[in-house]
Amino acid sequence: MMAPSGRGETVVRRSLANDPDDLVAEALEGLALAHPTLLRYDAEHGFVARAAPAPDKVALVSGGGSGHEPLHASFVGTGMLDVAVPGAVFASPTALQLYEATRAADAGRGVLHIVKNYTGDVINFTIARELADEDDAVATEVVLVDDDLATDPATDPATDPAETDDGGPGRRGTAAVVAVEKICGAAAEAGADLATVAALGRRVAGRARSMALALTAGTHPGESRPAFELDGDEVELGVGIHGERGRSRVPMASADELTSLLVEPLLASLELARGGGVVAIVNGLGSTYPLELHVAARAVHRLVTAQGLRVDRFLVGSYVTSLDMHGVSVTLLPVDEELLRLWDAPVRTPALTW
Amino acid sequence: MNASDTTAGDELAPGFGRTWTESMIATFAVEAARLGELDRLSGDGDFGRNLTSAYARVEQEVATARPRTYREWLTCVSRGFLGTGGTSGPLFGMFFRELARCAQGDEPTPAELGAGLAAGLAVVQRYGQAEVGHKTMVDALSPAADALAVPGATLRDAAAAAARGAESTSSIIARRGRASYVGEASRGVLDPGAVAVALIVQLAADAAG
């Protein structure tokens, strides 16, 4: 007989792992084995690169803590990244990893770093650029992705303005990084130079905003409890992708009502003119199943079009996750013809292909 | 510089870089646990493990690179830290990179080491955004660099200044770095980063003989 459930006891989470310390390296090895024509895993230096490096183009390097898969390693391939550099779960890759990856990626046209805005990532990527510049004369540029509206000092009443002046960390980088990698990747593939690709990336990062909510937090591999506990009738609003608590807790509600809590603040902050178009990304945070994501996508479409705006392109799936978090994020990116053309350009990676 | 400062312009003894590096590897193998304990009292507790991991990487770098000159030895130390996570990995990595780059000859002169310490302090402050009094490694590094900038000063003077700086962190509440999240709870606890810097400068003084 199975034990009866629903008695209010916390279910102990389990994970499919050998030694948790080996999880990331073993998964990267498996990823490369699953996509031998697309990827190779350099275990010695700790990065994933294209199986066939592209000659004579600006190289795109991104990276960050693991636990957000398929980000970033599964976005390596034609039309997107050249090299992805994963750290341990929720920890920045090291400066040396990023430096070696930058050297390996350079095909003579320079290297663009696409960095989600977290203190550790920013420091280590910056050091890697300093080393690559001084020791190897590799030209580099950086695009900082900071799309998370929940951590916007301008909209967060809990933020002390003095703290922001003191150099607070600012908005976190989340799912908009997929759009930055896609659009910069298309431009680089078409032969654009380093400054042009970087400027495009900054344009995308500057426009895109995201909001997320969670019904259940993720659980670190090797641990049995999630990063935070929620009562059955609570939803965490404004969550990040590292198990951070959100901005507030709201009562559980229908998919349409919860989705509007994400979309309304995005629309308010973007101040789009009627008749404009957006790329919308409805992103699962790890254990949200496709039926739920498409119900949320339907709600996003209704809310955006009700404002007299168009959803020009729609990406629905789990692309930037937080281990097994049950939740969803919505990203809206106002687009013009140039950005749409780059969005539509061919891409061939393990996680994104068209 | 007057005639009695005959040693100030001379290179340190052959083997200084090697002796310093090897003594750091041996010493931190023992001291990492104590420094990790300080970090558990005031920070997030990962400093001891990061130090152990960094010096294990230094040993690997030494085995691979087979360093000969001071610059090559200290570059192994720098890469060991730059290959390590946390905040201490990148900051100590860049600190040792500046120290590695300070020497023109096979071994540094005291003046070059002084310039290296000053450049190391500058890079740590640039990346870590910390000032003296924030209860970080800067509290030991800044007085050590100041001491060595005085004409005729020796590494012993710098080590003494670094030790006093590290001691001073006990009475301050953290403003930056690992201990800044615990506020008042950091009072009465030495900053492990500052203690590590004091130890590193002391080992340099010992290696110089």
Coordinates of C-alpha atoms in Angstrom, one line a residue:
Chain A
M1 CA 0.0 0.0 0.0
M2 CA 1.2 3.5 -0.8
A3 CA 1.3 5.9 2.1
P4 CA -1.6 8.3 2.0
S5 CA -0.7 11.8 0.9
G6 CA -2.0 15.2 1.7
R7 CA -1.4 15.1 5.4
G8 CA 0.5 18.4 5.3
E9 CA 3.9 16.8 5.7
T10 CA 6.7 18.3 3.6
V11 CA 7.6 15.9 0.8
V12 CA 11.3 15.2 0.9
R13 CA 12.8 16.1 -2.6
R14 CA 15.1 13.6 -4.2
S15 CA 17.3 14.1 -7.3
L16 CA 18.9 11.9 -9.9
A17 CA 22.6 12.5 -9.1
N18 CA 25.8 10.6 -8.3
D19 CA 28.1 12.7 -6.1
P20 CA 26.4 16.2 -6.1
D21 CA 29.9 17.7 -6.5
D22 CA 30.2 16.0 -9.9
L23 CA 26.7 16.9 -11.1
V24 CA 27.6 19.8 -13.4
A25 CA 30.6 18.2 -15.0
E26 CA 28.8 14.9 -15.6
A27 CA 25.8 16.7 -17.1
L28 CA 28.0 18.7 -19.4
E29 CA 29.7 15.6 -20.6
G30 CA 26.3 14.0 -21.2
L31 CA 25.1 17.1 -23.0
A32 CA 28.0 17.0 -25.4
L33 CA 27.5 13.3 -26.0
A34 CA 23.8 13.9 -26.8
H35 CA 24.7 16.6 -29.4
P36 CA 28.1 15.6 -30.8
T37 CA 27.6 17.5 -34.1
L38 CA 26.8 20.7 -32.2
L39 CA 28.9 20.8 -29.0
R40 CA 32.1 19.7 -27.4
Y41 CA 32.8 19.9 -23.7
D42 CA 36.3 21.0 -22.7
A43 CA 36.5 19.4 -19.2
E44 CA 40.0 20.7 -18.5
H45 CA 39.1 24.4 -18.9
G46 CA 35.4 24.0 -17.9
F47 CA 33.5 25.3 -20.9
V48 CA 31.2 24.1 -23.7
A49 CA 32.1 25.2 -27.3
R50 CA 30.8 24.6 -30.8
A51 CA 31.9 21.3 -32.2
A52 CA 33.0 23.2 -35.3
P53 CA 34.2 26.7 -34.4
A54 CA 33.0 29.4 -36.7
P55 CA 35.8 31.3 -38.4
D56 CA 35.9 35.0 -39.1
K57 CA 33.1 36.2 -36.9
V58 CA 32.7 38.0 -33.6
A59 CA 32.6 35.3 -30.9
L60 CA 29.8 35.3 -28.3
V61 CA 30.6 34.0 -24.8
S62 CA 28.1 33.7 -22.0
G63 CA 28.0 31.9 -18.7
G64 CA 26.9 31.9 -15.1
G65 CA 25.9 29.6 -12.4
S66 CA 24.5 26.2 -13.3
G67 CA 21.0 25.2 -12.3
H68 CA 19.4 27.4 -15.0
E69 CA 19.5 24.8 -17.8
P70 CA 19.1 24.8 -20.7
L71 CA 20.8 28.2 -20.2
H72 CA 23.6 28.7 -21.3
A73 CA 25.3 25.6 -22.7
S74 CA 22.3 24.5 -24.8
F75 CA 22.4 27.9 -26.6
V76 CA 25.8 27.1 -28.1
G77 CA 25.5 26.6 -31.8
T78 CA 25.0 28.3 -35.2
G79 CA 23.3 31.7 -34.8
M80 CA 23.7 31.9 -31.0
L81 CA 26.7 31.4 -28.6
D82 CA 30.2 30.2 -29.5
V83 CA 31.2 29.3 -26.0
A84 CA 29.2 28.8 -22.7
V85 CA 30.9 28.8 -19.3
P86 CA 29.0 27.1 -16.5
G87 CA 29.9 27.6 -12.8
A88 CA 28.8 25.3 -10.0
V89 CA 25.1 25.4 -9.1
F90 CA 24.1 29.1 -8.6
A91 CA 27.8 30.1 -8.4
S92 CA 29.7 32.2 -11.0
P93 CA 32.2 30.5 -13.2
T94 CA 35.8 31.5 -12.1
A95 CA 37.8 34.2 -13.7
L96 CA 40.3 31.7 -15.1
Q97 CA 37.5 29.6 -16.7
L98 CA 36.1 32.7 -18.4
Y99 CA 39.6 33.9 -19.5
E100 CA 40.4 30.5 -21.0
A101 CA 37.0 30.4 -22.7
T102 CA 37.5 34.0 -24.1
R103 CA 40.9 33.1 -25.5
A104 CA 39.5 29.9 -27.1
A105 CA 36.4 31.7 -28.5
D106 CA 38.3 34.5 -30.3
A107 CA 38.4 34.0 -34.0
G108 CA 40.2 37.3 -34.6
R109 CA 37.1 39.5 -34.7
G110 CA 36.9 40.0 -30.9
V111 CA 34.7 38.5 -28.2
L112 CA 31.4 39.7 -26.7
H113 CA 30.6 38.7 -23.1
I114 CA 26.9 38.4 -22.3
V115 CA 26.6 38.7 -18.6
K116 CA 23.6 38.4 -16.3
N117 CA 23.8 41.1 -13.6
Y118 CA 25.0 39.3 -10.5
T119 CA 28.0 40.6 -8.4
G120 CA 30.1 37.4 -8.8
D121 CA 29.5 37.1 -12.5
V122 CA 30.3 40.7 -13.1
I123 CA 33.6 40.6 -11.2
N124 CA 34.8 37.4 -12.8
F125 CA 33.8 38.3 -16.4
T126 CA 35.5 41.8 -15.9
I127 CA 38.7 40.1 -14.7
A128 CA 38.6 37.7 -17.7
R129 CA 38.3 40.7 -20.1
E130 CA 41.2 42.5 -18.3
L131 CA 43.4 39.4 -18.6
A132 CA 42.4 38.7 -22.2
D133 CA 43.2 42.3 -23.1
E134 CA 46.5 42.6 -21.3
D135 CA 47.9 39.2 -21.8
D136 CA 46.5 38.2 -25.2
A137 CA 45.4 41.4 -26.9
V138 CA 41.9 40.0 -27.5
A139 CA 39.4 42.7 -28.1
T140 CA 36.3 42.3 -25.9
E141 CA 33.0 44.0 -25.2
V142 CA 30.3 43.3 -22.6
V143 CA 26.5 43.4 -22.6
L144 CA 25.0 43.4 -19.1
V145 CA 21.6 41.9 -18.9
D146 CA 19.4 43.3 -16.1
D147 CA 15.8 42.7 -17.0
D148 CA 14.2 41.7 -13.7
L149 CA 11.6 44.3 -12.9
A150 CA 11.1 43.0 -9.3
T151 CA 14.6 44.2 -8.4
D152 CA 14.3 47.6 -10.1
P153 CA 15.3 50.2 -7.5
A154 CA 12.9 52.7 -9.2
T155 CA 9.8 50.5 -8.6
D156 CA 10.7 48.7 -5.4
P157 CA 9.4 50.6 -2.4
A158 CA 11.6 48.5 -0.2
T159 CA 14.7 49.8 -1.8
D160 CA 16.5 52.4 0.2
P161 CA 17.5 55.1 -2.4
A162 CA 20.7 55.8 -0.4
E163 CA 21.7 52.2 -0.9
T164 CA 21.2 52.5 -4.6
D165 CA 23.5 55.6 -4.7
D166 CA 26.0 53.6 -2.8
G167 CA 26.3 51.2 -5.7
G168 CA 23.5 48.7 -5.0
P169 CA 23.5 45.7 -7.3
G170 CA 20.5 46.9 -9.4
R171 CA 18.2 44.7 -11.4
R172 CA 19.0 41.0 -11.7
G173 CA 19.5 39.3 -15.1
T174 CA 17.0 36.7 -16.0
A175 CA 15.2 35.3 -19.1
A176 CA 15.8 38.3 -21.4
V177 CA 19.3 36.9 -21.7
V178 CA 17.9 34.4 -24.3
A179 CA 16.7 37.3 -26.5
V180 CA 20.1 39.0 -26.2
E181 CA 22.0 35.8 -27.1
K182 CA 19.6 35.1 -30.0
I183 CA 19.7 38.6 -31.5
C184 CA 23.5 39.2 -31.0
G185 CA 24.1 35.7 -32.3
A186 CA 22.3 36.4 -35.5
A187 CA 24.1 39.7 -36.0
A188 CA 27.5 38.1 -35.4
E189 CA 26.7 35.2 -37.8
A190 CA 25.8 37.8 -40.5
G191 CA 29.3 39.3 -40.1
A192 CA 28.6 42.4 -37.9
D193 CA 31.6 43.8 -36.1
L194 CA 32.1 43.7 -32.3
A195 CA 30.9 47.3 -31.6
T196 CA 27.7 46.7 -33.7
V197 CA 26.9 43.4 -32.0
A198 CA 27.5 44.9 -28.6
A199 CA 25.3 47.9 -29.3
L200 CA 22.5 45.6 -30.5
G201 CA 22.8 43.6 -27.3
R202 CA 22.6 46.7 -25.1
R203 CA 19.6 47.8 -27.1
V204 CA 17.8 44.5 -26.3
A205 CA 18.9 44.4 -22.7
G206 CA 17.9 48.0 -22.2
R207 CA 14.3 47.4 -23.5
A208 CA 13.4 44.0 -22.2
R209 CA 11.8 43.5 -18.8
S210 CA 10.8 40.3 -16.9
M211 CA 8.7 39.3 -13.9
A212 CA 8.4 35.9 -12.3
L213 CA 6.3 34.1 -9.7
A214 CA 6.7 30.8 -8.0
L215 CA 4.3 28.2 -6.6
T216 CA 7.2 26.1 -5.1
A217 CA 10.9 27.0 -4.7
G218 CA 13.6 24.8 -6.2
T219 CA 15.7 22.4 -4.2
H220 CA 19.5 22.2 -4.4
P221 CA 20.8 18.9 -5.6
G222 CA 21.8 16.9 -2.6
E223 CA 19.4 18.8 -0.3
S224 CA 16.0 17.6 0.6
R225 CA 14.2 20.9 1.2
P226 CA 13.4 23.7 -1.2
A227 CA 15.1 27.2 -0.8
F228 CA 11.9 28.6 0.8
E229 CA 8.6 27.1 2.0
L230 CA 5.2 28.4 0.9
D231 CA 1.8 27.6 2.4
G232 CA -0.5 25.9 0.0
D233 CA -2.5 29.0 -0.6
E234 CA 0.4 31.4 -1.2
V235 CA 2.3 32.4 -4.3
E236 CA 5.8 34.1 -4.2
L237 CA 5.7 37.2 -6.5
G238 CA 8.9 38.7 -8.0
V239 CA 11.1 35.7 -7.4
G240 CA 14.6 35.5 -8.8
I241 CA 16.3 32.4 -10.3
H242 CA 18.5 31.5 -7.3
G243 CA 15.9 30.6 -4.7
E244 CA 15.8 34.2 -3.5
R245 CA 12.6 35.2 -1.9
G246 CA 10.3 37.4 -3.9
R247 CA 9.0 40.9 -3.3
S248 CA 5.7 39.8 -1.9
R249 CA 3.4 36.9 -1.2
V250 CA 0.0 36.9 -2.8
P251 CA -2.9 34.5 -2.4
M252 CA -3.2 31.6 -4.8
A253 CA -5.4 32.5 -7.7
S254 CA -6.3 31.4 -11.3
A255 CA -3.7 31.3 -14.0
D256 CA -5.3 34.3 -15.7
E257 CA -5.2 36.3 -12.5
L258 CA -1.6 35.3 -11.6
T259 CA -0.4 36.0 -15.1
S260 CA -1.8 39.5 -15.0
L261 CA 0.2 40.2 -11.8
L262 CA 3.3 39.6 -14.0
V263 CA 2.2 41.3 -17.2
E264 CA 0.5 44.5 -15.8
P265 CA 3.7 45.9 -14.1
L266 CA 5.7 45.0 -17.3
L267 CA 3.3 46.9 -19.5
A268 CA 3.3 49.9 -17.1
S269 CA 7.1 50.0 -17.0
L270 CA 7.7 49.6 -20.7
E271 CA 5.3 52.5 -21.6
L272 CA 4.7 51.1 -25.1
A273 CA 2.9 53.1 -27.7
R274 CA -0.3 51.6 -29.0
G275 CA 0.2 49.7 -32.2
G276 CA 3.7 48.6 -31.2
G277 CA 4.9 45.0 -31.2
V278 CA 6.7 42.8 -28.6
V279 CA 8.6 39.5 -28.5
A280 CA 7.0 37.7 -25.5
I281 CA 8.9 34.9 -23.6
V282 CA 6.8 32.8 -21.3
N283 CA 9.4 30.8 -19.4
G284 CA 9.0 27.8 -17.1
L285 CA 11.2 27.9 -14.0
G286 CA 12.0 24.2 -13.9
S287 CA 9.0 22.0 -13.1
T288 CA 6.1 23.9 -14.7
Y289 CA 4.6 21.7 -17.3
P290 CA 3.8 22.7 -20.9
L291 CA 0.1 22.7 -20.4
E292 CA 0.5 25.3 -17.6
L293 CA 2.9 27.4 -19.7
H294 CA 0.5 27.6 -22.6
V295 CA -2.4 28.6 -20.4
A296 CA -0.1 31.4 -19.1
A297 CA 0.9 32.2 -22.8
R298 CA -2.8 32.6 -23.7
A299 CA -3.3 35.0 -20.8
V300 CA -0.2 37.0 -21.8
H301 CA -1.5 37.3 -25.3
R302 CA -4.9 38.5 -24.2
L303 CA -3.4 41.1 -21.8
V304 CA -0.9 42.5 -24.3
T305 CA -3.4 42.7 -27.2
A306 CA -6.0 44.3 -24.9
Q307 CA -3.5 47.3 -24.7
G308 CA -3.6 47.7 -28.4
L309 CA -0.2 46.0 -28.8
R310 CA 0.9 43.1 -31.0
V311 CA 2.7 39.9 -29.9
D312 CA 5.0 39.7 -32.9
R313 CA 6.8 36.6 -31.8
F314 CA 6.1 34.2 -28.9
L315 CA 8.6 31.9 -27.2
V316 CA 7.0 29.5 -24.8
G317 CA 9.0 26.9 -22.9
S318 CA 11.5 26.3 -20.1
Y319 CA 14.7 28.2 -21.1
V320 CA 16.0 29.9 -18.0
T321 CA 15.2 27.7 -15.0
S322 CA 15.9 27.6 -11.3
L323 CA 16.5 23.9 -10.6
D324 CA 13.0 22.4 -10.1
M325 CA 11.2 25.6 -9.2
H326 CA 7.5 25.5 -10.1
G327 CA 6.8 28.9 -11.5
V328 CA 6.8 31.1 -14.6
S329 CA 8.4 34.2 -15.8
V330 CA 7.2 36.6 -18.5
T331 CA 9.6 38.7 -20.5
L332 CA 8.4 41.5 -22.9
L333 CA 10.8 42.9 -25.4
P334 CA 9.6 45.8 -27.6
V335 CA 10.8 45.2 -31.1
D336 CA 11.3 46.9 -34.4
E337 CA 11.9 45.5 -37.9
E338 CA 15.6 45.1 -37.4
L339 CA 15.3 43.2 -34.1
L340 CA 12.5 40.9 -35.6
R341 CA 14.7 40.1 -38.6
L342 CA 17.5 39.1 -36.3
W343 CA 15.1 37.1 -34.1
D344 CA 13.9 35.2 -37.2
A345 CA 17.4 34.4 -38.5
P346 CA 18.2 30.7 -38.5
V347 CA 19.5 29.2 -35.3
R348 CA 20.6 25.7 -34.5
T349 CA 21.4 24.8 -30.9
P350 CA 20.3 22.0 -28.6
A351 CA 17.6 24.2 -27.0
L352 CA 16.6 26.6 -29.8
T353 CA 16.3 25.7 -33.5
W354 CA 14.5 27.3 -36.4
Chain B
M1 CA 68.5 56.9 -0.7
N2 CA 71.6 57.1 1.5
A3 CA 74.6 54.9 1.5
S4 CA 73.5 52.7 4.4
D5 CA 70.5 51.5 2.3
T6 CA 72.7 49.2 0.4
T7 CA 70.1 46.4 0.3
A8 CA 67.1 48.5 -0.7
G9 CA 67.9 48.4 -4.4
D10 CA 69.2 44.8 -4.5
E11 CA 67.1 41.8 -5.5
L12 CA 66.0 39.6 -2.7
A13 CA 67.9 36.3 -2.4
P14 CA 67.6 33.8 -5.2
G15 CA 64.7 31.4 -4.5
F16 CA 62.6 34.1 -2.8
G17 CA 59.5 33.5 -5.0
R18 CA 59.8 29.8 -4.6
T19 CA 60.3 29.9 -0.8
W20 CA 57.4 32.3 -0.4
T21 CA 55.0 30.2 -2.6
E22 CA 55.9 26.9 -0.9
S23 CA 55.6 28.4 2.6
M24 CA 52.1 29.8 1.7
I25 CA 51.0 26.3 0.4
A26 CA 52.3 24.7 3.6
T27 CA 51.0 27.3 6.0
F28 CA 47.5 27.7 4.5
A29 CA 47.1 23.9 4.6
V30 CA 47.2 24.3 8.4
E31 CA 45.6 27.8 8.8
A32 CA 42.7 27.4 6.4
A33 CA 40.6 25.8 9.1
R34 CA 41.1 28.6 11.6
L35 CA 40.3 31.3 8.9
G36 CA 37.3 29.3 7.8
E37 CA 36.1 29.3 11.4
L38 CA 36.4 33.1 11.6
D39 CA 34.4 33.3 8.4
R40 CA 31.6 31.1 9.9
L41 CA 31.4 33.6 12.8
S42 CA 31.0 36.6 10.7
G43 CA 30.4 35.7 7.0
D44 CA 29.1 32.9 4.9
G45 CA 31.7 30.3 5.9
D46 CA 33.2 29.5 2.5
F47 CA 36.5 31.2 3.0
G48 CA 38.4 28.2 4.5
R49 CA 37.3 25.9 1.7
N50 CA 38.1 28.5 -0.9
L51 CA 41.6 28.9 0.5
T52 CA 42.2 25.2 0.6
S53 CA 40.9 24.8 -3.0
A54 CA 43.0 27.8 -4.2
Y55 CA 46.3 26.5 -2.8
A56 CA 45.5 23.0 -4.1
R57 CA 45.2 24.7 -7.5
V58 CA 48.5 26.5 -6.9
E59 CA 50.2 23.2 -6.4
Q60 CA 48.7 21.9 -9.7
E61 CA 49.8 25.1 -11.5
V62 CA 53.4 24.6 -10.1
A63 CA 53.4 21.0 -11.2
T64 CA 52.3 22.0 -14.8
A65 CA 54.2 25.2 -15.3
R66 CA 57.5 24.3 -13.6
P67 CA 58.2 27.9 -12.5
R68 CA 61.7 29.2 -12.2
T69 CA 61.6 33.0 -11.6
Y70 CA 59.7 34.9 -8.9
R71 CA 57.3 36.1 -11.6
E72 CA 56.6 32.6 -12.7
W73 CA 56.1 31.3 -9.1
L74 CA 53.7 34.1 -8.2
T75 CA 51.8 33.7 -11.5
C76 CA 51.1 30.1 -10.3
V77 CA 49.7 31.6 -7.1
S78 CA 47.6 34.1 -9.0
R79 CA 46.1 31.5 -11.4
G80 CA 45.3 29.2 -8.4
F81 CA 43.1 31.9 -6.9
L82 CA 41.7 33.1 -10.3
G83 CA 40.5 29.5 -10.8
T84 CA 38.7 29.5 -7.4
G85 CA 35.2 30.8 -6.7
G86 CA 33.7 33.1 -4.1
T87 CA 34.8 36.7 -3.8
S88 CA 38.2 35.8 -2.3
G89 CA 39.2 33.8 -5.5
P90 CA 39.1 36.7 -7.9
L91 CA 40.3 39.4 -5.5
F92 CA 43.3 37.4 -4.2
G93 CA 44.0 36.3 -7.8
M94 CA 44.3 39.8 -9.0
F95 CA 46.3 40.8 -5.9
F96 CA 48.9 38.1 -6.7
R97 CA 48.8 39.0 -10.4
E98 CA 50.0 42.5 -9.5
L99 CA 52.7 41.1 -7.1
A100 CA 53.9 38.7 -9.9
R101 CA 54.2 41.6 -12.4
C102 CA 56.2 43.9 -10.1
A103 CA 59.7 42.3 -10.7
Q104 CA 61.9 43.1 -13.6
G105 CA 64.7 40.6 -12.7
D106 CA 64.5 37.0 -11.6
E107 CA 63.7 38.1 -8.0
P108 CA 62.1 41.4 -6.9
T109 CA 63.8 44.2 -5.0
P110 CA 62.1 45.4 -1.8
A111 CA 61.1 48.6 -3.7
E112 CA 59.5 46.5 -6.5
L113 CA 57.6 44.4 -3.9
G114 CA 56.4 47.7 -2.3
A115 CA 55.2 48.9 -5.7
G116 CA 53.6 45.4 -6.2
L117 CA 51.8 45.6 -2.9
A118 CA 50.5 49.1 -3.8
A119 CA 49.3 47.9 -7.2
G120 CA 47.7 44.8 -5.5
L121 CA 45.9 47.1 -3.1
A122 CA 44.7 49.3 -5.9
V123 CA 43.3 46.3 -7.9
V124 CA 41.6 44.8 -4.8
Q125 CA 40.0 48.2 -4.1
R126 CA 38.9 48.6 -7.7
Y127 CA 37.1 45.3 -7.8
G128 CA 36.0 45.0 -4.2
Q129 CA 35.0 48.7 -3.7
A130 CA 36.4 48.5 -0.2
E131 CA 38.1 51.2 1.9
V132 CA 40.2 51.0 5.1
G133 CA 37.7 50.4 8.0
H134 CA 35.3 48.3 6.0
K135 CA 36.6 45.2 7.8
T136 CA 38.1 43.5 4.7
M137 CA 41.5 42.4 3.5
V138 CA 42.1 46.0 2.6
D139 CA 42.5 46.8 6.4
A140 CA 45.7 44.7 6.4
L141 CA 46.9 45.4 2.9
S142 CA 46.7 49.2 3.0
P143 CA 49.0 49.6 6.0
A144 CA 51.4 47.0 4.6
A145 CA 51.7 48.9 1.3
D146 CA 52.1 52.2 3.2
A147 CA 54.8 50.8 5.4
L148 CA 56.8 49.4 2.5
A149 CA 56.5 52.7 0.6
V150 CA 58.8 54.4 3.3
P151 CA 62.4 54.5 2.0
G152 CA 64.5 51.9 3.7
A153 CA 61.6 49.9 5.0
T154 CA 61.8 46.2 5.1
L155 CA 59.2 43.4 4.6
R156 CA 59.4 43.0 8.4
D157 CA 58.0 46.5 8.8
A158 CA 55.2 45.7 6.3
A159 CA 54.4 42.4 8.1
A160 CA 54.1 44.3 11.4
A161 CA 51.8 46.9 9.9
A162 CA 49.7 44.2 8.2
A163 CA 49.3 42.4 11.6
R164 CA 48.3 45.6 13.3
G165 CA 45.8 46.3 10.5
A166 CA 44.3 42.8 10.8
E167 CA 44.0 43.1 14.6
S168 CA 42.1 46.4 14.1
T169 CA 39.3 44.6 12.3
S170 CA 38.1 43.0 15.5
S171 CA 36.6 46.2 16.7
I172 CA 34.8 47.2 13.5
I173 CA 31.4 46.3 12.1
A174 CA 31.7 45.2 8.5
R175 CA 30.7 47.6 5.7
R176 CA 31.8 45.5 2.7
G177 CA 32.5 42.0 1.8
R178 CA 31.4 38.7 3.4
A179 CA 30.7 40.1 6.9
S180 CA 28.6 43.1 5.8
Y181 CA 25.4 41.0 5.8
V182 CA 25.6 40.2 9.5
G183 CA 26.1 43.7 10.8
E184 CA 26.6 43.9 14.6
A185 CA 27.4 40.2 14.8
S186 CA 30.7 40.9 13.1
R187 CA 32.0 43.0 16.0
G188 CA 34.6 41.2 18.1
V189 CA 35.6 38.9 15.2
L190 CA 38.8 39.3 13.2
D191 CA 38.2 39.6 9.4
P192 CA 39.6 36.4 7.9
G193 CA 40.6 38.1 4.7
A194 CA 42.7 40.7 6.6
V195 CA 44.2 37.9 8.8
A196 CA 45.1 36.0 5.6
V197 CA 46.8 39.1 4.1
A198 CA 48.8 39.6 7.3
L199 CA 49.9 36.0 7.1
I200 CA 50.9 36.3 3.5
V201 CA 53.0 39.4 4.1
Q202 CA 54.6 37.7 7.2
L203 CA 55.5 34.7 5.1
A204 CA 57.1 37.0 2.5
A205 CA 59.2 38.6 5.3
D206 CA 60.3 35.2 6.5
A207 CA 61.1 34.1 2.9
A208 CA 63.3 37.2 2.4
G209 CA 65.3 36.1 5.5

